[in-house]
Coordinates of C-alpha atoms and ligand atoms in Angstrom, one line a residue:
Chain K
M1 CA 90.0 104.8 132.1
S2 CA 87.2 105.9 134.3
Y3 CA 83.6 105.6 133.5
D4 CA 82.7 109.1 133.8
K5 CA 85.1 110.7 131.2
T6 CA 83.8 111.2 127.8
L7 CA 85.8 110.2 124.8
G8 CA 86.4 113.6 123.8
E9 CA 87.9 114.6 127.3
A10 CA 90.0 111.3 127.3
L11 CA 91.3 112.0 123.9
R12 CA 92.4 115.7 124.7
R13 CA 94.0 114.4 127.9
Q14 CA 96.2 112.1 125.8
G15 CA 97.3 115.2 123.7
V16 CA 95.1 114.5 120.6
S17 CA 94.3 118.1 119.2
R18 CA 91.1 118.9 117.5
R19 CA 92.7 118.2 114.2
G20 CA 93.6 114.6 115.5
F21 CA 90.1 114.3 116.7
M22 CA 88.7 115.1 113.3
K23 CA 91.0 112.6 111.7
F24 CA 89.8 110.0 114.4
C25 CA 86.3 110.7 113.5
A26 CA 86.9 110.6 109.6
T27 CA 88.4 107.1 110.1
T28 CA 85.7 105.9 112.6
A29 CA 83.0 106.9 109.9
S30 CA 85.0 105.1 107.3
L31 CA 85.3 102.2 109.7
M32 CA 81.6 102.2 110.2
A33 CA 81.2 102.4 106.4
L34 CA 79.2 105.5 106.9
P35 CA 79.3 108.3 104.3
P36 CA 81.9 111.2 104.9
S37 CA 78.7 113.5 105.4
M38 CA 78.1 111.9 108.6
V39 CA 81.3 112.9 110.2
P40 CA 80.1 116.0 112.0
A41 CA 77.3 114.0 113.6
I42 CA 79.8 111.2 114.6
A43 CA 82.2 113.9 116.1
A44 CA 79.5 115.3 118.0
A45 CA 78.4 111.8 119.5
L46 CA 81.9 110.6 120.1
E47 CA 82.8 113.7 121.9
Q48 CA 80.1 112.9 124.3
A49 CA 80.5 109.1 124.4
R50 CA 81.3 107.3 127.7
R51 CA 83.0 104.1 128.2
P52 CA 80.5 101.1 128.1
S53 CA 81.4 98.0 130.0
V54 CA 82.1 94.9 127.9
I55 CA 82.1 91.2 129.0
W56 CA 83.4 88.9 126.3
L57 CA 82.6 85.1 126.5
S58 CA 84.4 82.6 124.4
F59 CA 82.7 79.1 124.1
Q60 CA 83.5 76.5 121.3
E61 CA 85.8 78.3 119.0
C62 CA 89.3 78.3 117.6
T63 CA 90.5 81.8 119.1
G64 CA 90.6 83.1 115.4
C65 CA 88.1 85.7 116.2
T66 CA 89.9 87.1 119.1
E67 CA 93.2 86.9 117.0
S68 CA 91.5 88.8 114.2
L69 CA 90.5 91.6 116.5
T70 CA 93.7 91.9 118.4
R71 CA 95.8 91.7 115.2
S72 CA 93.7 94.4 113.6
H73 CA 95.9 96.9 111.7
S74 CA 95.2 100.1 113.1
P75 CA 96.5 100.1 116.6
T76 CA 95.9 103.6 117.4
V77 CA 92.2 104.2 116.3
E78 CA 90.9 100.8 117.3
G79 CA 93.2 100.8 120.4
L80 CA 91.5 104.1 121.3
I81 CA 88.1 102.6 120.7
L82 CA 89.0 99.4 122.5
G83 CA 90.8 101.4 125.4
Q84 CA 87.6 103.3 125.5
I85 CA 85.4 100.2 125.5
S86 CA 87.7 98.4 127.8
L87 CA 87.0 94.7 128.4
D88 CA 86.0 94.0 131.9
Y89 CA 86.1 90.2 131.2
H90 CA 87.8 88.3 128.3
H91 CA 88.7 84.9 129.6
T92 CA 91.1 84.1 126.7
L93 CA 93.1 87.3 127.1
Q94 CA 93.0 87.9 130.7
A95 CA 95.7 86.7 133.1
A96 CA 93.4 85.5 135.9
A97 CA 91.9 82.0 135.6
D98 CA 89.0 80.0 137.0
S99 CA 87.4 81.4 140.2
A100 CA 89.4 84.7 140.2
A101 CA 88.2 85.2 136.6
E102 CA 84.7 84.3 137.3
H103 CA 84.7 86.7 140.2
A104 CA 85.7 89.4 137.8
R105 CA 82.8 88.5 135.6
E106 CA 80.4 88.7 138.3
E107 CA 81.8 91.9 139.7
A108 CA 81.4 93.4 136.1
M109 CA 77.8 92.1 135.9
K110 CA 76.7 93.4 139.2
E111 CA 78.2 96.9 138.7
N112 CA 76.8 97.5 135.3
Y113 CA 73.7 95.3 135.3
G114 CA 71.4 96.0 132.4
K115 CA 73.9 98.1 130.7
Y116 CA 76.9 96.2 129.6
L117 CA 77.5 94.8 126.0
L118 CA 78.1 91.2 126.0
I119 CA 80.3 89.8 123.2
V120 CA 80.3 86.1 122.4
D121 CA 82.5 84.2 120.0
G122 CA 82.1 80.5 119.5
S123 CA 79.1 78.2 119.4
I124 CA 77.4 76.6 122.4
P125 CA 77.2 72.7 122.7
V126 CA 73.7 71.7 124.1
G127 CA 74.0 68.1 123.1
N128 CA 76.5 67.2 125.7
P129 CA 77.5 70.3 127.8
G130 CA 80.6 68.6 129.0
Y131 CA 82.3 69.2 125.6
S132 CA 83.0 72.8 126.6
T133 CA 83.0 74.3 130.1
I134 CA 84.5 77.2 131.8
A135 CA 85.5 76.9 135.6
G136 CA 83.1 74.0 135.7
I137 CA 80.3 76.0 134.3
S138 CA 78.5 74.8 131.1
N139 CA 78.6 77.3 128.2
K140 CA 75.0 77.4 128.0
D141 CA 74.5 78.2 131.6
M142 CA 77.2 80.8 131.5
L143 CA 75.4 82.5 128.6
L144 CA 72.1 82.4 129.9
E145 CA 73.2 84.0 133.1
T146 CA 75.4 86.6 131.7
A147 CA 72.9 87.7 128.9
K148 CA 70.4 88.5 131.5
G149 CA 72.0 91.6 132.5
A150 CA 73.3 92.7 129.0
A151 CA 72.0 95.7 127.1
A152 CA 72.8 93.8 123.9
I153 CA 74.7 91.0 122.6
V154 CA 77.2 90.8 119.7
S155 CA 77.8 87.4 118.3
V156 CA 81.5 87.6 116.8
G157 CA 82.3 85.0 114.1
T158 CA 80.2 82.5 112.3
C159 CA 80.2 80.1 115.1
A160 CA 78.4 82.3 117.7
A161 CA 76.1 83.8 114.9
Y162 CA 75.0 80.5 113.3
G163 CA 76.9 77.6 114.7
G164 CA 79.7 77.6 112.3
I165 CA 82.2 74.7 112.0
P166 CA 81.4 73.1 115.3
K167 CA 77.7 72.8 113.9
A168 CA 78.9 71.3 110.6
N169 CA 77.6 68.0 109.8
P170 CA 77.3 65.8 111.7
N171 CA 77.5 68.3 114.7
P172 CA 79.0 65.9 117.3
T173 CA 78.4 68.2 120.3
G174 CA 75.1 69.6 119.3
A175 CA 76.4 73.1 118.7
V176 CA 73.9 76.0 118.4
A177 CA 74.1 79.8 117.8
V178 CA 73.7 82.4 120.4
S179 CA 70.4 83.3 118.8
D180 CA 69.2 79.8 119.3
L181 CA 69.3 80.1 123.0
I182 CA 68.6 84.0 123.8
K183 CA 65.3 85.3 122.4
D184 CA 64.7 88.4 124.6
K185 CA 67.8 90.6 123.8
P186 CA 68.9 92.4 120.8
I187 CA 71.7 90.4 119.0
I188 CA 74.1 91.7 116.4
N189 CA 75.6 88.8 114.3
V190 CA 79.0 89.8 113.0
P191 CA 79.8 86.6 111.0
G192 CA 82.9 85.6 109.1
C193 CA 85.5 82.8 109.9
P194 CA 87.0 84.9 111.2
P195 CA 85.1 88.3 110.8
I196 CA 87.2 91.1 109.3
P197 CA 88.7 93.0 112.2
V198 CA 87.7 96.5 111.2
V199 CA 84.1 95.1 110.8
I200 CA 84.3 94.0 114.4
T201 CA 85.6 97.3 115.5
G202 CA 83.2 99.1 113.2
V203 CA 80.3 97.5 115.0
L204 CA 81.7 98.3 118.4
A205 CA 82.4 102.0 117.3
H206 CA 78.7 102.3 116.2
Y207 CA 77.4 101.1 119.6
L208 CA 80.0 103.4 121.2
T209 CA 79.2 106.3 119.1
F210 CA 75.4 106.1 118.9
G211 CA 74.6 103.8 121.8
T212 CA 72.2 102.0 119.6
I213 CA 72.6 98.8 117.6
P214 CA 73.0 99.3 113.6
E215 CA 70.4 98.4 111.2
L216 CA 70.1 94.6 110.8
D217 CA 69.3 92.3 107.8
D218 CA 67.3 89.0 108.1
A219 CA 70.2 87.2 109.2
G220 CA 70.9 89.7 112.0
R221 CA 74.0 91.1 110.4
P222 CA 74.6 95.1 110.1
K223 CA 73.6 96.1 106.8
V224 CA 76.4 98.7 106.5
F225 CA 78.9 95.9 106.2
Y226 CA 76.8 92.9 105.1
G227 CA 74.2 94.7 102.9
E228 CA 75.7 93.7 99.6
T229 CA 77.3 90.4 98.2
I230 CA 81.0 90.4 97.7
H231 CA 80.0 89.6 94.0
D232 CA 78.3 93.1 93.7
R233 CA 81.5 94.7 94.8
C234 CA 84.2 92.5 93.4
Y235 CA 86.7 94.2 90.9
R236 CA 86.7 91.0 88.8
R237 CA 83.1 91.6 88.2
P238 CA 83.5 93.2 84.7
F239 CA 85.1 89.8 83.6
Y240 CA 82.0 87.9 85.0
D241 CA 79.7 90.2 83.1
K242 CA 81.6 89.6 79.8
G243 CA 81.6 85.8 80.5
L244 CA 85.4 85.7 81.1
F245 CA 86.2 82.9 83.5
A246 CA 89.3 81.1 84.7
E247 CA 88.7 77.4 84.2
S248 CA 91.7 76.2 86.4
F249 CA 94.0 77.9 88.8
D250 CA 96.8 77.9 86.5
D251 CA 95.3 78.7 83.1
E252 CA 95.5 81.8 80.9
G253 CA 92.3 83.2 82.4
A254 CA 93.6 82.9 86.1
R255 CA 96.7 84.8 85.1
K256 CA 94.8 87.4 83.6
G257 CA 92.8 87.8 86.7
W258 CA 89.5 86.7 85.3
C259 CA 86.4 85.7 87.2
L260 CA 86.7 82.7 89.7
F261 CA 83.0 81.7 89.4
K262 CA 83.7 78.4 87.7
L263 CA 86.4 77.6 90.3
G264 CA 83.7 77.7 93.0
C265 CA 83.6 81.3 93.9
K266 CA 80.6 81.5 96.6
A267 CA 80.7 85.4 96.5
P268 CA 77.5 85.6 94.7
V269 CA 75.5 84.5 97.6
T270 CA 77.9 85.8 100.4
Y271 CA 77.2 89.1 102.1
N272 CA 80.4 90.4 103.5
A273 CA 82.8 93.7 103.2
C274 CA 85.8 91.7 101.9
A275 CA 85.7 93.4 98.5
T276 CA 86.0 97.0 99.7
T277 CA 87.4 96.8 103.4
K278 CA 89.8 93.8 102.5
W279 CA 92.2 92.1 104.8
N280 CA 95.5 93.0 106.4
A281 CA 95.4 96.8 106.4
G282 CA 93.3 96.8 103.1
T283 CA 96.2 94.9 101.4
S284 CA 94.0 92.2 99.6
F285 CA 91.3 89.7 99.9
P286 CA 90.9 86.0 98.9
I287 CA 89.6 86.8 95.5
Q288 CA 92.4 89.2 94.7
S289 CA 94.9 86.7 95.6
G290 CA 93.3 84.3 93.1
H291 CA 90.9 82.1 95.2
G292 CA 87.3 82.1 95.2
C293 CA 85.2 83.2 98.3
I294 CA 84.3 80.1 100.4
G295 CA 81.2 82.0 101.7
C296 CA 82.6 82.0 105.3
S297 CA 80.0 84.8 106.8
E298 CA 77.0 82.6 105.7
P299 CA 74.9 80.1 107.8
N300 CA 76.2 76.6 107.2
F301 CA 78.9 77.6 104.8
W302 CA 81.0 74.4 105.7
D303 CA 78.2 72.1 104.4
L304 CA 77.5 73.8 101.0
G305 CA 78.7 71.0 98.9
G306 CA 82.4 71.8 98.2
F307 CA 84.5 74.9 97.9
Y308 CA 85.6 74.2 94.4
K309 CA 81.9 73.5 92.9
A310 CA 80.6 76.2 91.1
L311 CA 77.3 77.8 92.1
S312 CA 74.5 76.0 90.2
V313 CA 73.0 79.2 88.9
P314 CA 75.4 81.1 86.4
N315 CA 73.3 84.3 85.8
D316 CA 71.3 86.4 88.0
P317 CA 69.0 89.4 87.2
V318 CA 71.7 92.0 88.3
T319 CA 74.2 90.6 85.8
L320 CA 71.7 90.8 82.9
V321 CA 71.0 94.5 83.9
A322 CA 74.6 95.2 84.3
G323 CA 75.6 93.4 81.2
A324 CA 73.1 95.4 79.2
A325 CA 74.4 98.6 80.5
A326 CA 78.0 97.6 79.7
A327 CA 76.9 96.9 76.3
A328 CA 75.4 100.3 76.2
G329 CA 78.8 101.7 76.8
V330 CA 78.7 102.7 80.5
A331 CA 82.1 102.5 82.2
A332 CA 82.5 99.5 84.4
G333 CA 83.9 99.2 88.0
A334 CA 83.0 101.9 90.5
A335 CA 80.3 103.0 88.6
M336 CA 79.1 99.4 88.2
A337 CA 78.9 99.2 91.9
M338 CA 76.3 102.1 92.1
R339 CA 74.6 100.6 89.0
N340 CA 74.5 97.2 90.7
R341 CA 73.1 98.9 93.8
K342 CA 70.2 100.5 91.8
A343 CA 69.6 97.1 89.7
K344 CA 69.4 95.2 92.9
A345 CA 67.0 97.5 94.3
D346 CA 64.9 97.1 91.2
A347 CA 65.2 93.3 91.1
K348 CA 65.7 92.5 94.6
S349 CA 63.2 89.8 94.8
K350 CA 64.5 88.2 91.5
H351 CA 68.1 88.6 92.8
Q352 CA 67.2 86.3 95.5
T353 CA 66.7 83.4 93.0
V354 CA 70.3 82.5 93.8
T355 CA 69.9 81.2 97.2
I356 CA 71.7 78.8 99.6
D357 CA 69.3 76.3 98.4
D358 CA 70.7 76.3 95.0
L359 CA 74.1 75.5 96.6
E360 CA 72.7 72.4 98.2
K361 CA 71.3 70.9 94.9
Chain M
M1 CA 122.7 66.1 83.6
I2 CA 123.0 69.3 81.8
G3 CA 119.9 69.8 79.7
R4 CA 118.0 72.6 78.4
P5 CA 115.8 74.4 80.9
I6 CA 112.3 72.6 81.3
D7 CA 109.6 74.4 79.3
I8 CA 107.3 75.4 82.0
P9 CA 104.5 77.8 80.7
I10 CA 105.3 80.6 83.1
R11 CA 105.0 84.2 82.0
A12 CA 106.2 87.1 84.0
E13 CA 103.8 89.9 84.4
N14 CA 105.1 93.2 82.8
G15 CA 106.1 95.1 85.8
D16 CA 106.2 98.7 84.2
E17 CA 102.6 99.2 84.0
P18 CA 100.1 98.3 86.7
V19 CA 97.3 96.4 85.5
S20 CA 94.2 98.5 86.0
H21 CA 90.7 97.0 86.6
G22 CA 88.8 100.2 85.3
N23 CA 87.7 101.5 88.5
A24 CA 89.8 104.7 88.4
L25 CA 88.1 106.3 85.4
P26 CA 84.5 106.3 86.7
L27 CA 85.9 107.8 89.8
L28 CA 87.5 110.6 87.9
H29 CA 84.2 111.4 86.1
E30 CA 82.7 111.7 89.6
V31 CA 85.5 114.1 90.7
R32 CA 84.8 116.2 87.6
H33 CA 81.1 116.6 88.6
A34 CA 82.1 117.5 92.0
L35 CA 84.3 120.2 90.7
E36 CA 81.6 121.6 88.7
R37 CA 79.5 121.7 91.8
L38 CA 82.2 123.3 93.8
L39 CA 82.6 126.1 91.2
A40 CA 78.9 126.8 90.7
A41 CA 77.5 126.4 94.0
G42 CA 80.5 126.1 96.5
E43 CA 79.4 122.7 97.3
E44 CA 82.1 120.5 98.6
T45 CA 82.4 116.7 98.2
V46 CA 84.2 113.9 100.2
I47 CA 84.7 110.5 98.7
D48 CA 85.9 107.6 100.9
L49 CA 88.3 105.4 99.0
R50 CA 87.7 102.5 101.3
S51 CA 84.1 102.4 100.1
I52 CA 85.0 101.8 96.4
P53 CA 85.9 98.3 95.1
M54 CA 89.5 98.8 93.9
G55 CA 91.3 96.1 92.1
P56 CA 95.2 95.7 92.1
G57 CA 96.5 98.7 90.2
D58 CA 93.4 100.8 90.3
E59 CA 94.7 102.9 93.1
A60 CA 98.0 103.4 91.6
R61 CA 96.3 104.4 88.3
L62 CA 94.1 106.8 90.2
E63 CA 97.1 108.5 91.8
A64 CA 98.9 108.8 88.5
E65 CA 95.8 110.3 86.8
L66 CA 95.5 112.8 89.6
G67 CA 99.1 113.6 89.8
T68 CA 100.6 116.3 92.3
G69 CA 99.9 120.0 92.4
E70 CA 101.3 122.9 94.2
V71 CA 100.6 122.0 97.8
S72 CA 101.6 119.1 100.0
A73 CA 101.2 119.2 103.6
R74 CA 102.1 116.8 106.5
L75 CA 100.3 116.9 109.8
E76 CA 101.9 115.1 112.8
T77 CA 99.1 114.4 115.1
A78 CA 99.1 112.4 118.3
I79 CA 97.4 109.5 116.5
G80 CA 100.0 109.4 113.6
P81 CA 100.7 111.6 110.6
S82 CA 98.3 112.6 107.9
V83 CA 99.1 114.0 104.4
A84 CA 97.0 116.5 102.4
L85 CA 98.0 116.7 98.9
E86 CA 96.5 119.0 96.2
T87 CA 96.4 117.1 93.1
R88 CA 97.4 118.4 89.6
F89 CA 93.7 119.7 89.5
P90 CA 93.2 122.7 91.9
G91 CA 90.4 122.0 94.3
V92 CA 91.0 118.2 94.3
W93 CA 92.7 117.0 97.3
L94 CA 94.0 113.5 98.3
I95 CA 93.9 113.1 102.1
T96 CA 95.7 110.0 103.6
H97 CA 95.6 109.3 107.3
Y98 CA 98.2 107.1 108.7
N99 CA 98.7 105.6 112.3
S100 CA 101.7 105.9 114.1
E101 CA 103.3 102.9 112.3
E102 CA 102.6 104.7 109.1
Q103 CA 99.9 102.2 107.9
I104 CA 97.1 103.8 106.0
L105 CA 93.9 104.2 108.3
S106 CA 91.7 105.9 105.9
R107 CA 92.0 107.8 102.5
F108 CA 89.6 110.3 101.0
I109 CA 89.4 112.6 97.9
E110 CA 88.1 115.9 98.9
V111 CA 87.0 118.4 96.5
T112 CA 87.2 121.9 98.2
E113 CA 89.3 125.0 98.3
V114 CA 90.9 124.0 101.4
P115 CA 90.5 120.6 103.3
A116 CA 89.1 121.3 106.9
I117 CA 91.9 119.4 108.6
L118 CA 94.3 122.1 107.4
R119 CA 92.5 124.9 109.2
S120 CA 93.6 125.6 112.8
Q121 CA 90.7 124.7 114.9
P122 CA 89.2 127.0 117.6
E123 CA 89.7 124.5 120.3
D124 CA 93.5 124.1 119.5
V125 CA 93.8 128.0 119.0
R126 CA 92.3 128.5 122.4
E127 CA 94.8 126.0 124.0
G128 CA 97.5 127.8 122.1
L129 CA 96.6 131.2 123.2
D130 CA 96.5 129.9 127.0
S131 CA 100.0 128.6 126.7
L132 CA 101.4 131.7 124.8
S133 CA 99.9 133.8 127.7
E134 CA 101.4 131.5 130.3
Q135 CA 105.0 131.8 128.5
L136 CA 104.6 135.4 128.6
L137 CA 103.7 135.5 132.0
Q138 CA 106.6 133.6 133.0
Q139 CA 109.0 135.9 131.1
T140 CA 107.6 139.0 132.9
N141 CA 108.0 137.2 136.1
E142 CA 111.7 136.5 135.4
Ligands
SF4_401 S1 82.0 85.2 91.1 FE1 83.6 85.8 92.4 S2 85.4 86.3 91.3 FE2 83.7 86.3 89.8 S3 83.0 88.4 89.8 FE3 81.8 87.4 91.3 S4 82.9 87.7 93.3 FE4 84.3 88.2 91.6
SF4_402 S1 86.1 86.3 100.6 FE1 84.5 85.0 101.3 S2 85.4 83.1 102.3 FE2 87.0 84.9 102.1 S3 86.8 86.0 104.0 FE3 85.5 87.0 102.7 S4 83.6 86.1 103.1 FE4 85.0 84.8 103.9

């Protein structure tokens, strides 16, 4: 696809009608977790969007993030977005290797200097650079060089965003996150081990649609996807509010689908979209299949003291508010999610009394 | 050795009725308010079902409560089919977009007299007009 054709033109050329385009826009809005009222604005922007150049660098990682993206469930829409974005360089996916591949990267950098989007997965070993090199170039050198001409950087996965599993104690390679090395570029963190595929594409779609980076939280994550804890959106939440907990993985409570808090669910301190976006074409997510969240999108999740150890603080202010409302006879569930949002706004500072520090006690 | 079956405490879930996690009803209340707004002011509402925390059984419950009405339309677009279904409650539509492998891409409840995606779009009408003219031109030439 050439650089000068807009997405609207490209789609029409592929035989996509205006109706098909409307469907594409509605789905993209949903993908970006934006309200349906935004669809006309998205349509107008996507119509005019042009193909940006993307360079993807993989450092110390397990390829799970690339797997997650390429296995994503909606080949048409995401295929169109990716076809539109088109990777100029992805050394895991491309056939060329070594110097030929490096040549492609240098070409892409030169042609689109200052304009390309740099996507990184994996952490960067700075203790001993020999732990991970590409065509003889250390990860750190390649990152610093490629970042120079980037318009923005997307750190895909917990490793690139926060160091992830390579950085877990005792961190043998001296692994660090992209943001530890790059200070002068906008960086979007898309953590998760791996991140939810539609969240990756949602972030890319946002960039493609608006040409800007989405609003980020303190940890550099887009608020649309990471704005709320999984706990705040969990369908098991009414059980939590009533104090009904599974005590083991095979007891009566577990069979009845009660809350997994006591079995170590880390969702009360984990910001991610799993409870609504879910996994595998929206089929399910860990809590729905009976296992607590392990907090994979949080910094240092691997060293938080055990996946099956319950969080040390059993109640948070949001629960108290939600519990009181439930007692007053307000219906639970979807309404609850909205109530929590309000309660959280009211009690935001108090809510943050349940922190990662509590986990480390 | 033939013995009696070992007594393992396993209980099969009753498969007839999906367990619901109580997320369908609040949504139906929201739909009722939206219908009132549609009647009073012609205001349309779209609810993205992906943004609602649904537990197992919730979506089935929602579909059962909404039921089916007089209209069911299937669209065949170049990026896969879509289905627009008017529920038992006139003005309440369930729109499901699929990819070409029939996997659900997105799902919406639309409270409107007619979902926009069902209308013929000016861009498509223009293209259609062009190809009709072309067709007629060819026939005159024959
Ligand atoms: S603790 Fe876990 S299982 Fe329980 S309500 Fe919260 S997110 Fe759901
Ligand atoms: S539920 Fe928790 S551990 Fe599981 S994928 Fe989501 S954020 Fe990661």
